[in-house]
Amino acid sequence: MPTVHSATYQLLRHQGLTTVFGNPGSNELPFLKNFPEDFRYILGLHEGVVVGMADGFALASGKPALVNLHAAAGSGNAMGALTNAWYSHSPLVLTAGQQAREMMGVESMLANVDAPQLPRPLVKWSYEPSCPQDVPRALSQAIHTANLPARGPVYVSIPHDDWAREVSDETALLSEREVASAGLPSEEQLDALAKQLNGAANPVLVLGPDVDAYRANALAVALAERLRMPVWVAPSASRCPFPTRHACFRGVLPAAIQGITSLFEGHDLIVVIGAPVFRYHQYAPGRYLPDGARLIHLTCDYQEAARAPMGDALIGDIAAMLKNVLERVTQSERAMPEALPLPEPQRDPEGMLTPETVFDVMNALAPEDAIYVKESTSTTTAFWQRVEMKLPGSYFFPAAGGLGFGLPAAVGVQLAQPERRVIGVIGDGSANYAITALWSAAQYQIPVVFVILKNGTYGALRWFSRMLKAEDAPGLDVPGLDFCAIAKGYGVDAVAVDSREAFERALSAALADTSKPTLIEVPTTTIEPH
Ligand code: TZD
Ligand code: CA
């Protein structure tokens, strides 16, 4: 008879979840024992790192990733990282070891009391099987739930005495299951949508992270060219859905109600695809739409559709919807939008670089299929202006703004995309939340190039403090950090640079070495996010 252990590994193997991201404790050891040779275990030294690596891996591979956490304490440590996974529609299958069934009621050490409650509301589904025989089925449900649109994290708590128990041969049926969704609007809905697009005098396109997640970037380009629309990236951009040097590209929308409405003045149709409407940040109340404008929202997420404060929404497969709409729209005779001018080079002060120069150098030296994992909050606008990205899956930023994503996600992305170079562009504030990801990168020889932008401050908060008239708030600076020493302590080669030429040399050398990670510490000026 199969055991819960053998049936589960069989299921995971068939479903392609053979990389396990984890940090173990006693409750998890019965799952990890007899670890099959065709599986790999990636150890993270803190659960924020574990989930961050798995998140990057899932986003870059487009497939569910398996996480194994230690009971309540490990799950708690993972929660901050789950905010990002939830908002990036990342299909993470989180498992957590539970105390032995008989020992749960008395709340022994490591009993995860009310385990399914713990990760809510940052999971689509959370469960603790009521008997050992239900564990493989529950994990099968978890994988399919995570992977069905809209994708997202799920959580299963598994008592450690379950793994050795026997299950019926029928459990094998689970491994063979395929669960697919086929969401496409009706012909009538597509025709009505196309009619609005064809009839608009001055439409504008807004693209979000799910265009990139569905690998629908080329379809979005075709639609923009067919209708000759300016294209904006939806606010708080966590992925790059559109080539940043295309004539139609306009940049990332501001994350404020009034800011967006002002920019869309004069447009009669706003088409938003693969993003919430909208993911605001700064509180700047105002009108949601300019006069005379209609908004249409195409999304894979019914919750996004339902909670929007304005516009009509259509829910379905982003790529299929785009493809079908494209077949129905006619070539516009409007003038094509003009490409944005390239930004001027910046002069660097003695001994440090401007972030703009850092990005210009990256843009010049990195391969055209490089992947950027970015977590420096004050430099976002400058980055989007200066770095050309044209291939799908070229950019990842924490979708909920939860810091501690950048370092581990860069490691996970590089694991999923070994043929492409991954550059982590990380602020000196952000780097500290999940710094032990450096250890995983070193131990598993994952050749990420980490570029630490060291301006000595929480730059974005400095900007916010002026906006909120709270300039006297304490705790906004981070002096006294030596990232080269820290990196070396975790086994990563590191170099500090203080001029453009030194950075060019260091980045070229790091990009040329695919055998191990490198960290480059760059002292920079502080700039404004907008
Ligand atoms: N803690 C967590 C987990 N996430 C957060 N987003 C914050 C705190 C608040 N926070 C921001 O929203 S931006 C920021 C903080 C602390 C500053 C990040 O500093 P940095 O980047 O050095 O990484 P910049 O470019 O200097 O802003
Ligand atoms: Ca900083």
XYZ file of C-alpha atoms and ligand atoms in Angstrom:
558
model
C 0.000 0.000 0.000
C 1.268 3.512 -0.706
C 1.850 5.842 2.221
C 0.869 9.492 2.499
C 4.587 10.165 1.910
C 4.971 8.090 -1.270
C 1.595 9.158 -2.688
C 2.402 12.832 -2.094
C 5.788 12.703 -3.788
C 4.174 10.873 -6.694
C 1.580 13.613 -6.992
C 4.153 16.412 -6.753
C 6.319 14.722 -9.381
C 3.420 14.367 -11.839
C 2.366 17.969 -11.281
C 5.917 19.227 -11.823
C 6.534 20.539 -8.308
C 9.956 18.979 -7.796
C 11.665 22.041 -6.288
C 10.889 22.494 -2.605
C 11.647 25.861 -0.989
C 11.795 25.476 2.759
C 13.115 26.002 6.211
C 12.636 22.855 8.278
C 11.746 22.065 11.864
C 10.879 18.869 13.703
C 7.300 18.836 12.373
C 8.575 18.807 8.773
C 11.244 16.100 9.073
C 8.896 13.148 8.420
C 7.965 14.793 5.084
C 11.600 15.484 4.187
C 12.945 12.043 5.057
C 13.749 9.773 2.089
C 13.785 12.915 -0.067
C 13.680 11.573 -3.660
C 16.707 12.121 -5.871
C 14.724 13.782 -8.633
C 13.614 16.526 -6.232
C 15.714 19.459 -5.072
C 15.466 21.274 -1.778
C 16.365 24.981 -1.664
C 17.026 26.047 1.905
C 16.277 29.608 2.943
C 17.494 30.791 6.327
C 14.337 32.788 7.079
C 10.806 32.118 5.882
C 10.537 35.561 4.260
C 13.433 34.431 2.074
C 11.864 31.010 1.475
C 8.600 32.511 0.208
C 10.425 35.288 -1.682
C 12.533 32.724 -3.575
C 9.476 30.571 -4.302
C 7.557 33.663 -5.425
C 10.280 34.644 -7.897
C 10.472 31.048 -9.107
C 6.701 30.790 -9.628
C 6.441 34.169 -11.361
C 9.356 33.523 -13.705
C 8.425 29.927 -14.521
C 4.668 30.532 -14.713
C 4.170 27.353 -12.690
C 3.137 26.570 -9.106
C 5.987 26.358 -6.596
C 6.066 24.293 -3.417
C 6.973 25.818 -0.066
C 7.500 23.928 3.196
C 7.302 26.058 6.343
C 7.784 25.278 10.004
C 4.474 25.284 11.879
C 3.063 28.601 13.144
C 6.355 30.425 13.706
C 7.598 29.741 10.190
C 4.211 30.589 8.696
C 4.159 33.851 10.634
C 7.594 34.787 9.334
C 6.310 34.145 5.809
C 3.278 36.431 6.034
C 4.954 39.656 4.895
C 6.174 37.920 1.767
C 2.672 36.543 1.185
C 1.308 40.080 0.733
C 3.351 40.311 -2.465
C 2.492 36.780 -3.622
C -1.217 37.483 -3.173
C -1.177 40.650 -5.266
C 1.075 39.220 -7.964
C -1.223 36.216 -8.477
C 1.676 33.937 -7.614
C 0.656 30.254 -7.475
C 2.438 29.249 -4.268
C 1.534 25.955 -2.630
C 2.474 26.523 0.999
C 2.671 23.559 3.334
C 3.399 23.757 7.046
C 4.231 20.936 9.411
C 1.770 20.419 12.248
C 2.241 18.642 15.594
C 1.169 14.961 15.735
C -2.623 14.714 15.720
C -2.900 13.430 19.312
C -0.736 16.273 20.615
C -2.570 19.156 18.918
C -5.473 19.505 21.359
C -3.294 20.003 24.433
C -1.389 22.707 22.552
C 1.979 20.998 22.800
C 5.020 22.888 21.600
C 4.735 23.389 17.816
C 1.000 22.768 17.693
C -0.246 25.236 15.073
C -3.496 26.268 16.794
C -6.256 26.977 14.257
C -3.714 26.516 11.460
C -6.017 27.284 8.483
C -6.876 30.649 10.036
C -3.273 31.792 10.320
C -2.414 32.748 6.707
C -5.767 34.379 5.934
C -6.571 36.705 4.186
C -3.454 36.264 2.037
C -4.338 32.843 0.621
C -7.043 31.667 -1.780
C -7.621 28.520 0.250
C -6.390 27.211 3.562
C -6.937 23.741 4.987
C -5.898 21.081 7.453
C -6.930 17.587 6.326
C -9.287 15.927 8.800
C -7.537 12.560 8.500
C -4.188 11.337 7.109
C -5.851 9.621 4.150
C -7.042 13.004 2.914
C -3.544 14.578 2.736
C -2.667 13.690 -0.903
C -6.108 14.791 -2.112
C -5.851 18.031 -0.145
C -2.469 18.749 -1.744
C -3.915 18.009 -5.165
C -6.727 20.470 -4.429
C -4.132 22.988 -3.243
C -2.097 22.750 -6.458
C -5.129 23.148 -8.726
C -6.580 25.949 -6.627
C -3.283 27.864 -6.696
C -3.012 27.425 -10.447
C -6.571 28.231 -11.539
C -7.308 31.862 -12.414
C -6.880 34.148 -10.705
C -3.798 32.360 -9.447
C -2.603 32.831 -5.895
C -1.133 31.257 -2.772
C -2.780 28.396 -0.867
C -1.900 26.813 2.513
C -2.105 23.250 3.827
C -1.205 22.268 7.399
C -0.094 18.635 7.710
C 0.313 16.758 11.020
C 3.705 15.079 11.052
C 2.414 11.659 12.036
C 0.372 11.520 8.813
C 3.308 10.874 6.478
C 3.869 7.233 7.475
C 0.195 6.278 7.293
C -1.128 4.127 4.471
C -3.505 5.361 1.782
C -5.570 3.503 -0.793
C -4.234 2.667 -4.252
C -6.947 4.948 -5.607
C -4.799 7.896 -4.540
C -2.825 7.329 -7.752
C -5.763 8.832 -9.691
C -4.850 12.228 -8.266
C -1.522 12.314 -10.096
C -3.157 11.962 -13.485
C -5.632 14.792 -13.060
C -5.537 17.821 -15.296
C -7.697 20.737 -14.259
C -7.992 23.480 -16.829
C -9.996 26.648 -17.124
C -11.335 27.899 -20.432
C -12.516 31.381 -19.727
C -13.411 33.420 -22.787
C -16.188 35.989 -23.156
C -19.010 35.166 -25.555
C -19.037 36.244 -29.219
C -21.563 38.952 -28.306
C -19.348 40.300 -25.526
C -16.285 40.326 -27.771
C -18.198 42.014 -30.599
C -19.488 44.703 -28.222
C -15.985 45.290 -26.922
C -14.511 45.549 -30.416
C -17.289 47.956 -31.397
C -16.315 50.290 -28.580
C -12.642 50.076 -29.517
C -13.292 50.665 -33.207
C -15.648 53.534 -32.432
C -13.445 55.409 -29.970
C -11.984 58.708 -31.158
C -9.088 58.820 -28.727
C -8.585 55.553 -26.821
C -5.776 54.874 -24.349
C -4.455 51.482 -23.251
C -3.388 50.627 -19.707
C -1.537 47.336 -19.224
C -0.867 45.486 -16.008
C 1.225 42.613 -14.684
C -1.144 39.876 -15.854
C -0.460 40.760 -19.493
C 3.118 39.685 -18.782
C 1.978 36.722 -16.666
C -0.130 35.429 -19.603
C 2.789 36.111 -21.985
C 0.404 38.315 -23.951
C 2.949 41.141 -24.445
C 3.152 40.752 -28.233
C -0.650 40.745 -28.507
C -0.769 43.988 -26.507
C 1.755 45.521 -28.915
C -0.369 44.443 -31.877
C -3.494 45.952 -30.323
C -1.716 49.234 -29.542
C -0.397 49.447 -33.109
C -3.722 48.504 -34.671
C -5.533 51.239 -32.751
C -2.511 53.579 -32.516
C -3.071 54.098 -28.833
C -0.717 55.515 -26.237
C 0.119 52.770 -23.724
C 0.590 53.253 -19.991
C 1.668 50.675 -17.466
C -0.845 50.402 -14.598
C 0.207 52.072 -11.334
C 2.439 50.303 -8.788
C 3.842 48.207 -11.650
C 5.125 44.795 -10.576
C 5.936 43.482 -14.076
C 6.726 44.902 -17.507
C 3.884 44.155 -19.962
C 5.041 46.333 -22.906
C 8.375 47.151 -24.576
C 9.673 50.313 -22.955
C 11.154 51.795 -26.132
C 8.069 51.261 -28.310
C 6.637 54.442 -29.861
C 3.318 53.905 -28.053
C 4.928 53.512 -24.606
C 4.217 56.398 -22.238
C 5.510 55.152 -18.843
C 4.005 54.010 -15.561
C 0.855 55.753 -14.334
C 1.038 57.659 -11.062
C -0.576 55.811 -8.152
C -3.053 58.546 -7.271
C -6.698 59.015 -8.277
C -6.341 62.636 -9.360
C -3.003 62.029 -11.091
C -4.480 59.375 -13.362
C -7.655 61.322 -14.133
C -5.639 64.393 -15.141
C -3.414 62.357 -17.457
C -6.436 60.828 -19.201
C -8.139 64.175 -19.862
C -9.331 64.158 -23.485
C -9.513 60.368 -23.895
C -12.972 58.944 -24.564
C -12.075 55.308 -23.913
C -9.707 53.847 -21.318
C -8.967 50.152 -21.781
C -7.319 48.472 -18.804
C -5.953 44.955 -19.279
C -4.470 42.610 -16.668
C -4.364 45.032 -13.727
C -6.670 46.179 -10.970
C -8.567 49.442 -11.599
C -6.462 50.897 -10.058
C -3.803 50.062 -7.519
C -3.510 53.521 -5.964
C -0.983 54.408 -3.293
C -0.760 58.139 -2.483
C -3.977 59.582 -1.102
C -4.986 62.237 -3.623
C -8.783 62.114 -3.872
C -10.500 63.378 -6.963
C -12.657 62.245 -9.842
C -12.149 58.697 -11.062
C -12.672 59.472 -14.743
C -12.323 62.562 -16.890
C -15.434 64.013 -18.517
C -16.774 61.957 -21.387
C -14.514 58.955 -20.774
C -15.638 55.335 -20.504
C -13.490 52.610 -18.956
C -13.347 48.941 -19.926
C -11.480 46.480 -17.761
C -10.287 43.065 -18.993
C -9.092 40.899 -16.109
C -8.562 37.295 -15.057
C -9.587 38.106 -11.489
C -13.268 38.415 -10.582
C -12.364 40.157 -7.313
C -10.448 42.843 -9.192
C -13.447 43.276 -11.473
C -15.960 43.438 -8.654
C -14.140 45.899 -6.423
C -13.301 48.545 -9.040
C -15.062 51.852 -8.344
C -15.784 52.642 -12.003
C -15.968 51.183 -15.490
C -17.256 47.942 -17.024
C -15.345 44.679 -16.635
C -14.987 41.436 -18.553
C -13.387 38.427 -16.902
C -11.439 35.791 -18.805
C -8.109 34.513 -20.046
C -6.042 37.641 -20.769
C -4.204 36.221 -23.792
C -7.322 34.657 -25.322
C -9.330 37.845 -24.841
C -6.595 39.965 -26.428
C -6.259 37.586 -29.354
C -9.997 37.554 -30.011
C -10.366 41.300 -29.660
C -7.456 41.813 -32.019
C -9.224 39.781 -34.689
C -12.169 42.150 -34.456
C -10.533 45.584 -34.494
C -9.679 47.438 -37.685
C -6.501 49.387 -38.431
C -6.846 52.981 -37.244
C -5.917 55.882 -39.499
C -4.942 58.059 -36.512
C -1.352 59.278 -36.291
C 0.927 56.868 -34.464
C 2.022 58.182 -31.023
C 5.557 59.561 -31.079
C 8.305 57.789 -29.188
C 9.407 59.455 -25.950
C 12.763 61.234 -26.144
C 15.647 59.332 -24.567
C 16.682 60.839 -21.220
C 19.876 62.910 -20.997
C 22.924 61.424 -19.222
C 23.430 62.770 -15.689
C 26.597 64.239 -14.212
C 27.764 62.292 -11.163
C 29.083 63.961 -8.016
C 32.580 63.032 -6.790
C 32.721 59.567 -5.178
C 29.157 58.530 -5.949
C 26.766 57.911 -8.848
C 23.299 59.144 -9.621
C 20.783 56.290 -9.869
C 20.238 57.484 -13.449
C 23.861 56.725 -14.306
C 23.607 53.303 -12.644
C 20.639 52.493 -14.880
C 22.304 53.892 -18.026
C 25.295 51.626 -17.402
C 23.072 48.596 -16.812
C 21.135 49.362 -19.955
C 24.343 49.570 -21.964
C 26.044 46.468 -20.546
C 23.307 43.967 -19.675
C 22.192 41.479 -22.317
C 18.937 42.392 -24.015
C 17.144 39.479 -22.370
C 18.348 40.404 -18.862
C 15.773 40.148 -16.088
C 15.584 42.930 -13.518
C 14.274 42.245 -10.037
C 13.877 45.678 -8.556
C 13.414 46.829 -5.000
C 14.572 50.383 -4.606
C 11.551 52.509 -4.106
C 12.768 56.022 -4.855
C 14.250 55.136 -8.247
C 11.311 53.494 -9.998
C 10.469 56.263 -12.441
C 14.119 56.771 -13.409
C 14.496 53.022 -13.952
C 11.491 52.726 -16.285
C 12.706 55.727 -18.274
C 16.245 54.530 -18.718
C 16.255 50.747 -18.949
C 14.997 49.134 -22.092
C 12.935 46.015 -21.505
C 11.335 44.289 -24.428
C 10.957 40.581 -23.700
C 8.244 39.001 -21.537
C 9.291 38.325 -17.954
C 11.926 41.075 -17.837
C 10.903 42.873 -14.634
C 9.656 41.955 -11.174
C 8.883 44.357 -8.326
C 7.072 43.542 -5.039
C 3.391 43.646 -5.980
C 2.251 44.769 -2.536
C 5.301 46.910 -1.854
C 6.269 44.504 0.949
C 10.042 44.862 1.235
C 12.122 41.707 1.473
C 11.062 40.493 -1.980
C 13.949 41.704 -4.118
C 16.923 39.672 -2.915
C 15.169 36.296 -2.579
C 12.945 36.769 -5.640
C 16.051 37.456 -7.739
C 17.416 34.101 -6.586
C 14.138 32.330 -7.413
C 13.840 34.016 -10.823
C 17.410 32.996 -11.723
C 16.664 29.396 -10.671
C 13.634 29.369 -12.968
C 15.440 31.098 -15.868
C 19.010 29.766 -15.871
C 19.567 30.913 -19.479
C 18.896 34.597 -18.722
C 20.967 36.888 -16.488
C 19.177 38.238 -13.439
C 20.153 41.618 -11.998
C 18.767 42.477 -8.564
C 18.512 46.266 -8.214
C 18.072 46.664 -4.491
C 17.977 49.682 -2.153
C 20.182 49.809 0.946
C 16.971 49.848 2.993
C 15.209 47.002 1.183
C 18.248 44.728 1.187
C 18.060 44.166 4.934
C 14.614 42.582 5.124
C 15.700 39.322 3.496
C 19.477 39.635 3.476
C 20.055 35.920 4.120
C 18.973 35.237 0.533
C 22.647 35.954 -0.208
C 23.530 32.743 1.593
C 21.145 30.676 -0.578
C 22.546 32.323 -3.726
C 26.097 31.448 -2.631
C 25.378 27.889 -1.504
C 23.427 26.913 -4.632
C 25.754 28.937 -6.910
C 22.932 30.985 -8.365
C 24.670 33.692 -10.403
C 22.497 36.711 -9.643
C 24.192 40.113 -9.905
C 23.029 42.110 -6.886
C 23.435 45.868 -7.274
C 22.886 47.660 -3.954
C 21.994 51.346 -4.342
C 23.393 52.899 -1.197
C 21.967 56.351 -0.515
C 21.955 55.886 3.257
C 18.236 56.521 3.595
C 14.715 55.231 3.091
C 14.522 57.491 0.047
C 10.856 56.970 -0.807
C 9.874 57.677 2.796
C 11.856 60.923 2.723
C 9.670 61.914 -0.244
C 6.486 60.746 1.476
C 7.450 62.605 4.647
C 7.426 65.851 2.695
C 4.092 65.016 1.092
C 2.512 64.122 4.431
C 4.208 67.044 6.216
C 6.008 64.671 8.555
C 9.613 65.561 7.787
C 10.538 65.345 11.448
C 9.590 61.638 11.690
C 12.390 59.515 13.201
C 13.768 56.337 11.677
C 14.162 57.371 8.059
C 17.921 56.910 7.604
C 20.054 53.763 7.394
C 23.691 54.843 7.811
C 26.596 52.585 8.730
C 25.883 49.581 6.509
C 28.753 47.760 4.794
C 27.162 45.465 2.209
C 30.509 44.117 1.009
C 31.303 42.866 4.510
C 27.782 41.471 4.918
C 27.895 39.734 1.521
C 31.275 38.185 2.235
C 29.915 36.911 5.541
C 27.237 35.009 3.656
C 29.723 33.735 1.067
C 29.025 36.135 -1.809
C 31.875 37.944 -3.607
C 31.380 41.672 -3.333
C 32.908 44.892 -4.567
C 32.239 48.561 -3.810
C 32.522 51.118 -6.629
C 32.648 54.902 -6.487
C 32.672 56.006 -10.138
C 30.938 55.252 -13.402
C 34.064 53.557 -14.769
C 34.473 51.381 -11.692
C 30.817 50.360 -11.892
C 31.173 49.541 -15.592
C 34.153 47.296 -14.826
C 32.446 45.596 -11.892
C 29.184 44.995 -13.752
C 30.951 43.632 -16.850
C 32.972 41.243 -14.705
C 29.902 40.121 -12.753
C 27.883 39.550 -15.944
C 30.723 37.548 -17.462
C 30.806 35.120 -14.530
C 27.916 32.654 -14.614
C 29.360 30.404 -11.933
C 28.389 32.350 -8.812
C 26.585 35.420 -7.473
C 28.230 38.826 -7.107
C 27.232 41.893 -5.124
C 28.142 45.420 -6.206
C 27.689 48.215 -3.680
C 27.141 51.604 -5.338
C 26.950 54.818 -3.308
C 24.243 56.956 -4.923
C 22.509 60.278 -4.611
C 18.902 60.330 -3.396
C 16.287 61.128 -6.027
C 12.506 61.508 -5.997
C 10.258 58.622 -7.011
C 8.260 60.873 -9.372
N 8.530 47.462 5.797
C 8.150 46.631 4.803
C 8.181 45.138 5.023
N 7.740 47.090 3.629
C 7.687 48.427 3.424
N 7.238 48.848 2.237
C 8.115 49.342 4.424
C 8.520 48.786 5.604
C 8.048 50.853 4.242
N 8.943 51.344 3.183
C 8.483 51.682 1.937
O 7.313 51.554 1.556
S 9.714 52.287 0.974
C 10.872 52.136 2.188
C 10.293 51.616 3.342
C 11.046 51.349 4.578
C 12.288 52.572 1.939
C 13.083 51.597 1.169
O 14.392 52.068 1.108
P 15.421 51.618 0.009
O 14.984 52.399 -1.294
O 16.746 52.064 0.469
O 15.279 50.207 -0.298
P 15.024 53.959 -1.656
O 15.277 53.953 -3.123
O 16.089 54.640 -0.851
O 13.650 54.494 -1.361
Ca 17.929 53.797 0.154
